[in-house]
mmCIF file of C-alpha atoms in Angstrom:
data_model
loop_
_atom_site.group_PDB
_atom_site.id
_atom_site.type_symbol
_atom_site.label_atom_id
_atom_site.label_comp_id
_atom_site.label_asym_id
_atom_site.label_seq_id
_atom_site.Cartn_x
_atom_site.Cartn_y
_atom_site.Cartn_z
ATOM 1 C CA MET G 4 34.374 -44.430 -5.021
ATOM 2 C CA LYS G 5 33.215 -41.956 -7.637
ATOM 3 C CA ALA G 6 34.048 -38.268 -7.985
ATOM 4 C CA LEU G 7 32.673 -35.639 -10.344
ATOM 5 C CA VAL G 8 35.378 -33.184 -11.356
ATOM 6 C CA THR G 9 34.246 -29.941 -12.982
ATOM 7 C CA GLY G 10 36.391 -27.621 -15.052
ATOM 8 C CA VAL G 11 38.573 -30.421 -16.404
ATOM 9 C CA ASN G 12 39.865 -28.267 -19.258
ATOM 10 C CA GLY G 13 41.230 -25.756 -16.754
ATOM 11 C CA GLN G 14 44.597 -25.965 -15.044
ATOM 12 C CA LEU G 15 43.255 -27.174 -11.683
ATOM 13 C CA GLY G 16 40.785 -29.625 -13.196
ATOM 14 C CA ARG G 17 43.538 -31.244 -15.239
ATOM 15 C CA ALA G 18 45.749 -31.510 -12.161
ATOM 16 C CA LEU G 19 42.968 -33.150 -10.155
ATOM 17 C CA LEU G 20 42.555 -35.837 -12.792
ATOM 18 C CA THR G 21 46.298 -36.386 -13.018
ATOM 19 C CA CYS G 22 46.702 -37.138 -9.325
ATOM 20 C CA GLN G 23 43.452 -38.941 -8.510
ATOM 21 C CA PRO G 24 44.065 -41.453 -5.701
ATOM 22 C CA PRO G 25 43.820 -45.224 -6.163
ATOM 23 C CA GLY G 26 40.301 -46.542 -5.751
ATOM 24 C CA TRP G 27 38.628 -43.477 -7.218
ATOM 25 C CA ALA G 28 36.860 -43.206 -10.570
ATOM 26 C CA CYS G 29 36.462 -39.689 -11.932
ATOM 27 C CA VAL G 30 33.697 -38.362 -14.137
ATOM 28 C CA ALA G 31 35.280 -35.457 -16.027
ATOM 29 C CA LEU G 32 32.998 -32.504 -16.770
ATOM 30 C CA ASP G 33 33.716 -29.393 -18.803
ATOM 31 C CA ARG G 34 31.571 -26.479 -19.916
ATOM 32 C CA ASN G 35 30.323 -28.505 -22.898
ATOM 33 C CA THR G 36 29.055 -31.369 -20.739
ATOM 34 C CA LEU G 37 27.755 -29.314 -17.811
ATOM 35 C CA ASP G 38 26.554 -25.716 -17.735
ATOM 36 C CA LEU G 39 27.341 -24.561 -14.196
ATOM 37 C CA ALA G 40 24.830 -21.743 -14.502
ATOM 38 C CA ASP G 41 22.060 -24.356 -14.980
ATOM 39 C CA ALA G 42 20.887 -25.687 -11.604
ATOM 40 C CA ASP G 43 18.616 -28.258 -13.236
ATOM 41 C CA ALA G 44 21.519 -29.661 -15.275
ATOM 42 C CA ILE G 45 23.575 -29.985 -12.085
ATOM 43 C CA ALA G 46 20.744 -31.823 -10.362
ATOM 44 C CA ARG G 47 20.432 -34.209 -13.281
ATOM 45 C CA VAL G 48 24.120 -35.111 -13.429
ATOM 46 C CA VAL G 49 24.287 -35.714 -9.666
ATOM 47 C CA ASP G 50 21.163 -37.869 -9.812
ATOM 48 C CA ARG G 51 22.560 -39.837 -12.752
ATOM 49 C CA GLU G 52 26.099 -40.377 -11.451
ATOM 50 C CA GLN G 53 25.390 -40.632 -7.684
ATOM 51 C CA PRO G 54 28.913 -39.390 -6.832
ATOM 52 C CA ASP G 55 30.552 -39.792 -3.441
ATOM 53 C CA LEU G 56 32.363 -36.524 -4.079
ATOM 54 C CA VAL G 57 32.145 -33.426 -6.252
ATOM 55 C CA LEU G 58 35.356 -31.474 -6.789
ATOM 56 C CA ASN G 59 34.127 -28.155 -8.151
ATOM 57 C CA ALA G 60 37.252 -26.860 -9.875
ATOM 58 C CA ALA G 61 35.327 -24.727 -12.365
ATOM 59 C CA ALA G 62 34.593 -21.066 -11.747
ATOM 60 C CA TYR G 63 34.025 -17.696 -13.342
ATOM 61 C CA THR G 64 37.534 -16.298 -12.880
ATOM 62 C CA ALA G 65 37.601 -13.254 -15.185
ATOM 63 C CA VAL G 66 38.118 -10.871 -12.269
ATOM 64 C CA ASP G 67 37.843 -7.603 -14.185
ATOM 65 C CA ARG G 68 35.108 -8.723 -16.579
ATOM 66 C CA ALA G 69 33.000 -9.785 -13.598
ATOM 67 C CA GLU G 70 32.519 -6.115 -12.751
ATOM 68 C CA SER G 71 30.375 -5.818 -15.876
ATOM 69 C CA GLU G 72 28.926 -9.354 -15.719
ATOM 70 C CA PRO G 73 27.888 -9.716 -12.067
ATOM 71 C CA GLU G 74 24.854 -11.891 -12.766
ATOM 72 C CA LEU G 75 26.863 -14.473 -14.697
ATOM 73 C CA ALA G 76 29.664 -14.447 -12.116
ATOM 74 C CA HIS G 77 27.182 -15.112 -9.295
ATOM 75 C CA ALA G 78 25.281 -17.721 -11.326
ATOM 76 C CA ILE G 79 28.452 -19.791 -11.730
ATOM 77 C CA ASN G 80 30.384 -19.010 -8.542
ATOM 78 C CA ALA G 81 27.441 -19.050 -6.135
ATOM 79 C CA GLY G 82 24.616 -20.744 -8.035
ATOM 80 C CA ALA G 83 26.618 -23.872 -8.910
ATOM 81 C CA PRO G 84 27.738 -24.730 -5.357
ATOM 82 C CA ALA G 85 24.187 -24.098 -4.155
ATOM 83 C CA ALA G 86 22.851 -26.520 -6.762
ATOM 84 C CA PHE G 87 25.508 -29.127 -5.961
ATOM 85 C CA ALA G 88 24.823 -28.840 -2.220
ATOM 86 C CA LYS G 89 21.096 -29.299 -2.754
ATOM 87 C CA ALA G 90 21.544 -32.282 -5.051
ATOM 88 C CA LEU G 91 24.160 -33.960 -2.846
ATOM 89 C CA ALA G 92 21.945 -33.604 0.222
ATOM 90 C CA GLY G 93 19.716 -36.193 -1.387
ATOM 91 C CA THR G 94 22.487 -38.608 -2.354
ATOM 92 C CA GLY G 95 24.872 -38.379 0.611
ATOM 93 C CA GLY G 96 27.844 -37.122 -1.402
ATOM 94 C CA ARG G 97 30.205 -34.352 -0.355
ATOM 95 C CA LEU G 98 31.150 -31.122 -2.120
ATOM 96 C CA VAL G 99 34.685 -29.742 -2.248
ATOM 97 C CA GLN G 100 34.357 -26.092 -3.227
ATOM 98 C CA ILE G 101 37.428 -24.105 -4.268
ATOM 99 C CA SER G 102 37.437 -20.488 -3.148
ATOM 100 C CA THR G 103 39.840 -17.582 -3.181
ATOM 101 C CA ASP G 104 41.874 -15.017 -1.247
ATOM 102 C CA PHE G 105 39.662 -12.381 -2.923
ATOM 103 C CA VAL G 106 36.993 -12.946 -0.257
ATOM 104 C CA PHE G 107 39.213 -10.770 1.985
ATOM 105 C CA ASP G 108 39.699 -7.013 1.645
ATOM 106 C CA GLY G 109 43.477 -7.076 1.984
ATOM 107 C CA ALA G 110 43.578 -4.683 4.947
ATOM 108 C CA SER G 111 45.050 -7.216 7.383
ATOM 109 C CA GLY G 112 48.631 -7.002 8.577
ATOM 110 C CA SER G 113 48.850 -10.735 9.212
ATOM 111 C CA ALA G 114 47.929 -13.922 7.371
ATOM 112 C CA TYR G 115 44.191 -14.525 7.113
ATOM 113 C CA ARG G 116 42.824 -17.470 9.109
ATOM 114 C CA PRO G 117 39.866 -19.514 7.863
ATOM 115 C CA ALA G 118 37.520 -18.001 10.457
ATOM 116 C CA ASP G 119 38.502 -14.388 9.820
ATOM 117 C CA ALA G 120 35.797 -11.992 8.667
ATOM 118 C CA ARG G 121 35.373 -11.670 4.913
ATOM 119 C CA ASN G 122 34.987 -8.356 3.141
ATOM 120 C CA PRO G 123 35.323 -8.811 -0.621
ATOM 121 C CA ARG G 124 36.074 -5.691 -2.635
ATOM 122 C CA SER G 125 35.131 -6.975 -6.083
ATOM 123 C CA VAL G 126 32.233 -8.716 -7.814
ATOM 124 C CA TYR G 127 34.426 -11.781 -8.266
ATOM 125 C CA GLY G 128 35.312 -11.885 -4.564
ATOM 126 C CA ALA G 129 31.686 -11.358 -3.541
ATOM 127 C CA SER G 130 30.505 -14.143 -5.858
ATOM 128 C CA LYS G 131 33.061 -16.571 -4.402
ATOM 129 C CA ALA G 132 32.093 -15.604 -0.844
ATOM 130 C CA ALA G 133 28.473 -16.291 -1.744
ATOM 131 C CA GLY G 134 29.601 -19.656 -3.120
ATOM 132 C CA GLU G 135 31.190 -20.509 0.232
ATOM 133 C CA ASP G 136 27.890 -19.766 1.979
ATOM 134 C CA ALA G 137 25.907 -21.740 -0.580
ATOM 135 C CA ALA G 138 28.135 -24.830 -0.314
ATOM 136 C CA GLY G 139 26.562 -25.770 3.026
ATOM 137 C CA ASP G 140 27.775 -27.127 6.347
ATOM 138 C CA ASN G 141 28.789 -30.511 4.917
ATOM 139 C CA ALA G 142 31.174 -29.058 2.344
ATOM 140 C CA VAL G 143 34.935 -28.784 2.339
ATOM 141 C CA ILE G 144 35.786 -25.228 1.278
ATOM 142 C CA VAL G 145 39.370 -24.549 0.259
ATOM 143 C CA ARG G 146 40.630 -21.015 -0.313
ATOM 144 C CA THR G 147 43.763 -20.565 -2.381
ATOM 145 C CA SER G 148 45.664 -17.868 -4.284
ATOM 146 C CA TRP G 149 47.677 -17.091 -7.430
ATOM 147 C CA VAL G 150 47.275 -20.540 -8.977
ATOM 148 C CA HIS G 151 49.506 -21.554 -11.876
ATOM 149 C CA ALA G 152 50.237 -24.690 -13.919
ATOM 150 C CA ALA G 153 52.013 -25.633 -17.125
ATOM 151 C CA GLY G 154 49.718 -25.182 -20.103
ATOM 152 C CA GLY G 155 47.224 -23.080 -18.152
ATOM 153 C CA ALA G 156 46.015 -19.502 -18.402
ATOM 154 C CA ASN G 157 47.878 -17.800 -15.573
ATOM 155 C CA PHE G 158 50.331 -15.092 -14.545
ATOM 156 C CA VAL G 159 53.420 -17.221 -15.109
ATOM 157 C CA ARG G 160 52.645 -18.027 -18.722
ATOM 158 C CA THR G 161 51.499 -14.451 -19.405
ATOM 159 C CA MET G 162 54.808 -13.165 -18.059
ATOM 160 C CA LEU G 163 56.765 -15.645 -20.181
ATOM 161 C CA ARG G 164 54.985 -14.423 -23.315
ATOM 162 C CA LEU G 165 55.519 -10.747 -22.485
ATOM 163 C CA MET G 166 59.158 -11.305 -21.551
ATOM 164 C CA ARG G 167 59.776 -12.800 -24.981
ATOM 165 C CA GLU G 168 58.029 -9.891 -26.713
ATOM 166 C CA ARG G 169 59.231 -6.846 -24.762
ATOM 167 C CA ASP G 170 62.420 -5.242 -23.522
ATOM 168 C CA GLU G 171 60.726 -3.853 -20.403
ATOM 169 C CA LEU G 172 57.833 -4.887 -18.169
ATOM 170 C CA ARG G 173 56.134 -2.900 -15.403
ATOM 171 C CA VAL G 174 54.714 -5.091 -12.628
ATOM 172 C CA VAL G 175 52.753 -4.192 -9.497
ATOM 173 C CA ALA G 176 54.900 -4.402 -6.363
ATOM 174 C CA ASP G 177 52.453 -3.413 -3.602
ATOM 175 C CA GLN G 178 50.061 -6.383 -3.745
ATOM 176 C CA ILE G 179 51.321 -9.194 -1.513
ATOM 177 C CA GLY G 180 50.188 -12.821 -1.589
ATOM 178 C CA SER G 181 51.431 -16.332 -2.303
ATOM 179 C CA PRO G 182 51.726 -18.262 -5.565
ATOM 180 C CA THR G 183 50.264 -21.778 -5.611
ATOM 181 C CA TRP G 184 51.151 -24.631 -7.970
ATOM 182 C CA ALA G 185 48.009 -26.408 -9.181
ATOM 183 C CA SER G 186 49.628 -29.826 -8.829
ATOM 184 C CA GLY G 187 50.278 -29.328 -5.124
ATOM 185 C CA LEU G 188 46.842 -27.786 -4.619
ATOM 186 C CA SER G 189 45.149 -30.761 -6.261
ATOM 187 C CA GLN G 190 46.905 -33.184 -3.915
ATOM 188 C CA VAL G 191 45.722 -31.116 -0.954
ATOM 189 C CA LEU G 192 42.157 -31.096 -2.297
ATOM 190 C CA TRP G 193 42.122 -34.879 -2.590
ATOM 191 C CA GLY G 194 43.643 -35.147 0.892
ATOM 192 C CA LEU G 195 41.030 -32.895 2.457
ATOM 193 C CA ALA G 196 38.241 -34.663 0.588
ATOM 194 C CA GLN G 197 39.333 -38.023 1.958
ATOM 195 C CA ALA G 198 39.923 -36.685 5.482
ATOM 196 C CA GLY G 199 36.152 -36.268 5.677
ATOM 197 C CA GLN G 200 36.141 -33.218 7.944
ATOM 198 C CA PRO G 201 33.915 -30.444 6.568
ATOM 199 C CA GLY G 202 34.858 -26.824 7.077
ATOM 200 C CA ILE G 203 36.957 -24.020 5.619
ATOM 201 C CA TYR G 204 40.633 -24.603 4.865
ATOM 202 C CA HIS G 205 43.431 -22.608 3.281
ATOM 203 C CA HIS G 206 46.195 -23.765 0.962
ATOM 204 C CA ARG G 207 49.011 -21.867 -0.733
ATOM 205 C CA ASP G 208 52.666 -22.534 -1.316
ATOM 206 C CA ALA G 209 55.071 -21.492 1.448
ATOM 207 C CA GLY G 210 56.503 -17.996 1.427
ATOM 208 C CA VAL G 211 55.082 -14.674 0.294
ATOM 209 C CA ALA G 212 55.719 -12.423 -2.690
ATOM 210 C CA SER G 213 54.523 -9.382 -4.561
ATOM 211 C CA TRP G 214 53.580 -9.721 -8.208
ATOM 212 C CA TYR G 215 56.881 -7.975 -8.941
ATOM 213 C CA ASP G 216 58.815 -10.530 -6.874
ATOM 214 C CA PHE G 217 56.977 -13.312 -8.685
ATOM 215 C CA ALA G 218 57.782 -11.833 -12.099
ATOM 216 C CA VAL G 219 61.496 -11.494 -11.273
ATOM 217 C CA ALA G 220 61.598 -15.117 -10.098
ATOM 218 C CA ILE G 221 59.821 -16.272 -13.270
ATOM 219 C CA ALA G 222 62.411 -14.509 -15.401
ATOM 220 C CA GLU G 223 65.354 -15.935 -13.468
ATOM 221 C CA GLU G 224 64.073 -19.517 -13.373
ATOM 222 C CA ALA G 225 62.893 -19.466 -16.989
ATOM 223 C CA ALA G 226 66.269 -18.187 -18.183
ATOM 224 C CA GLN G 227 68.049 -20.980 -16.306
ATOM 225 C CA LEU G 228 65.823 -23.536 -18.019
ATOM 226 C CA GLY G 229 66.363 -22.023 -21.447
ATOM 227 C CA LEU G 230 62.783 -20.804 -21.754
ATOM 228 C CA LEU G 231 64.014 -17.220 -22.153
ATOM 229 C CA ALA G 232 66.926 -16.117 -24.323
ATOM 230 C CA ARG G 233 67.276 -12.897 -22.306
ATOM 231 C CA ILE G 234 65.760 -11.269 -19.238
ATOM 232 C CA PRO G 235 63.996 -7.958 -19.912
ATOM 233 C CA ALA G 236 64.014 -5.063 -17.477
ATOM 234 C CA ILE G 237 61.300 -5.542 -14.851
ATOM 235 C CA ILE G 238 60.169 -2.304 -13.223
ATOM 236 C CA PRO G 239 58.198 -2.247 -9.930
ATOM 237 C CA ILE G 240 55.113 -0.027 -9.973
ATOM 238 C CA ALA G 241 52.269 0.832 -7.602
ATOM 239 C CA THR G 242 48.718 -0.454 -7.950
ATOM 240 C CA SER G 243 47.660 3.135 -8.638
ATOM 241 C CA ASP G 244 49.904 3.095 -11.714
ATOM 242 C CA TYR G 245 47.974 0.156 -13.177
ATOM 243 C CA PRO G 246 44.258 0.775 -12.577
ATOM 244 C CA THR G 247 41.874 -2.128 -13.208
ATOM 245 C CA PRO G 248 38.060 -2.387 -13.108
ATOM 246 C CA ALA G 249 38.191 -4.752 -10.091
ATOM 247 C CA GLU G 250 39.918 -3.876 -6.831
ATOM 248 C CA ARG G 251 42.558 -6.396 -5.730
ATOM 249 C CA PRO G 252 43.431 -7.085 -2.076
ATOM 250 C CA ALA G 253 46.715 -5.402 -1.156
ATOM 251 C CA PHE G 254 47.619 -8.232 1.231
ATOM 252 C CA SER G 255 46.030 -11.656 0.844
ATOM 253 C CA VAL G 256 48.411 -14.152 2.454
ATOM 254 C CA LEU G 257 46.453 -17.132 3.808
ATOM 255 C CA ASP G 258 47.192 -18.857 7.122
ATOM 256 C CA VAL G 259 47.511 -22.558 6.242
ATOM 257 C CA SER G 260 48.416 -23.967 9.660
ATOM 258 C CA ALA G 261 45.123 -25.827 10.156
ATOM 259 C CA THR G 262 45.476 -27.551 6.785
ATOM 260 C CA ARG G 263 49.071 -28.575 7.491
ATOM 261 C CA THR G 264 48.070 -29.963 10.899
ATOM 262 C CA LEU G 265 45.221 -32.024 9.479
ATOM 263 C CA LEU G 266 47.121 -33.447 6.512
ATOM 264 C CA GLY G 267 50.559 -33.631 8.106
ATOM 265 C CA ASP G 268 52.108 -32.748 4.755
ATOM 266 C CA ALA G 269 55.140 -30.738 3.721
ATOM 267 C CA HIS G 270 54.721 -27.073 2.877
ATOM 268 C CA VAL G 271 56.779 -26.453 -0.263
ATOM 269 C CA HIS G 272 58.078 -22.961 -1.029
ATOM 270 C CA TRP G 273 56.512 -21.201 -3.989
ATOM 271 C CA ARG G 274 59.850 -20.768 -5.748
ATOM 272 C CA THR G 275 60.506 -24.513 -5.657
ATOM 273 C CA ASN G 276 57.075 -25.151 -7.138
ATOM 274 C CA LEU G 277 57.650 -22.434 -9.731
ATOM 275 C CA LYS G 278 60.719 -24.392 -10.873
ATOM 276 C CA ASN G 279 58.603 -27.547 -11.039
ATOM 277 C CA MET G 280 55.927 -25.799 -13.079
ATOM 278 C CA LEU G 281 58.428 -24.259 -15.507
ATOM 279 C CA SER G 282 60.128 -27.629 -15.972
ATOM 280 C CA GLU G 283 56.756 -29.055 -16.990
ATOM 281 C CA GLU G 284 56.195 -26.074 -19.272
ATOM 282 C CA LYS G 285 59.503 -26.754 -20.986
ATOM 283 C CA ALA G 286 58.575 -30.428 -21.426
ATOM 284 C CA LEU G 287 55.372 -29.380 -23.187
ATOM 285 C CA GLY G 288 57.479 -27.639 -25.800
#
């Protein structure tokens, strides 16, 4: 069986390659080998490789910059899954499209289910919602949130850098979601791909947190591992105290019960996976 994996230089793409199941051969694609804004290039690579599966781990993820680059964000986040879906319709392969909690507006008081109405509040969220629609009825669409991995560009590693540089950090405390370790997410993506049941699924680590909660946990766990010599003061602030070009959902916890039922897997708490990620970060030096 053959899979195309996009975004292999990103944290999720690397994790997908690391845990590929036995019996699968992966064709690794990065931005230098495939321009996701080029529908013709996507058609050519699918025609050439004839994959059984495409794991589209690449995306335009610069949430704030997307507000000023909406055309590029939509070309990559919606145009690429549309091109993959069209090309795979002719070869019989299946698309696994990764999406985001940003397709929701954050106004819910309970965890979002896969069938709940979307109402994105940012260009990034709208482009990912359009990508879900473009992926087609045969696709597996997996929404996730707050992804992190050792060596990646993410909140955890940003916090580690700032904690080493500053005596005080101010972190938003009124946006609630769930961190997700890329390694665990990649295993779920492979599991859903092989289950062969198209539809929309959610995956996140167990438990919920604010960005402030997450930052405090990062400091505590990193200090225990010797990644921090000291823990700076971490001050909770409101979203209004840290304005950004793109609006973030205030509450974006995803209901993952359908995914757990299908895969029958354990649901690991985000703090446990944060420890795992930081242990890998330490091993990288």
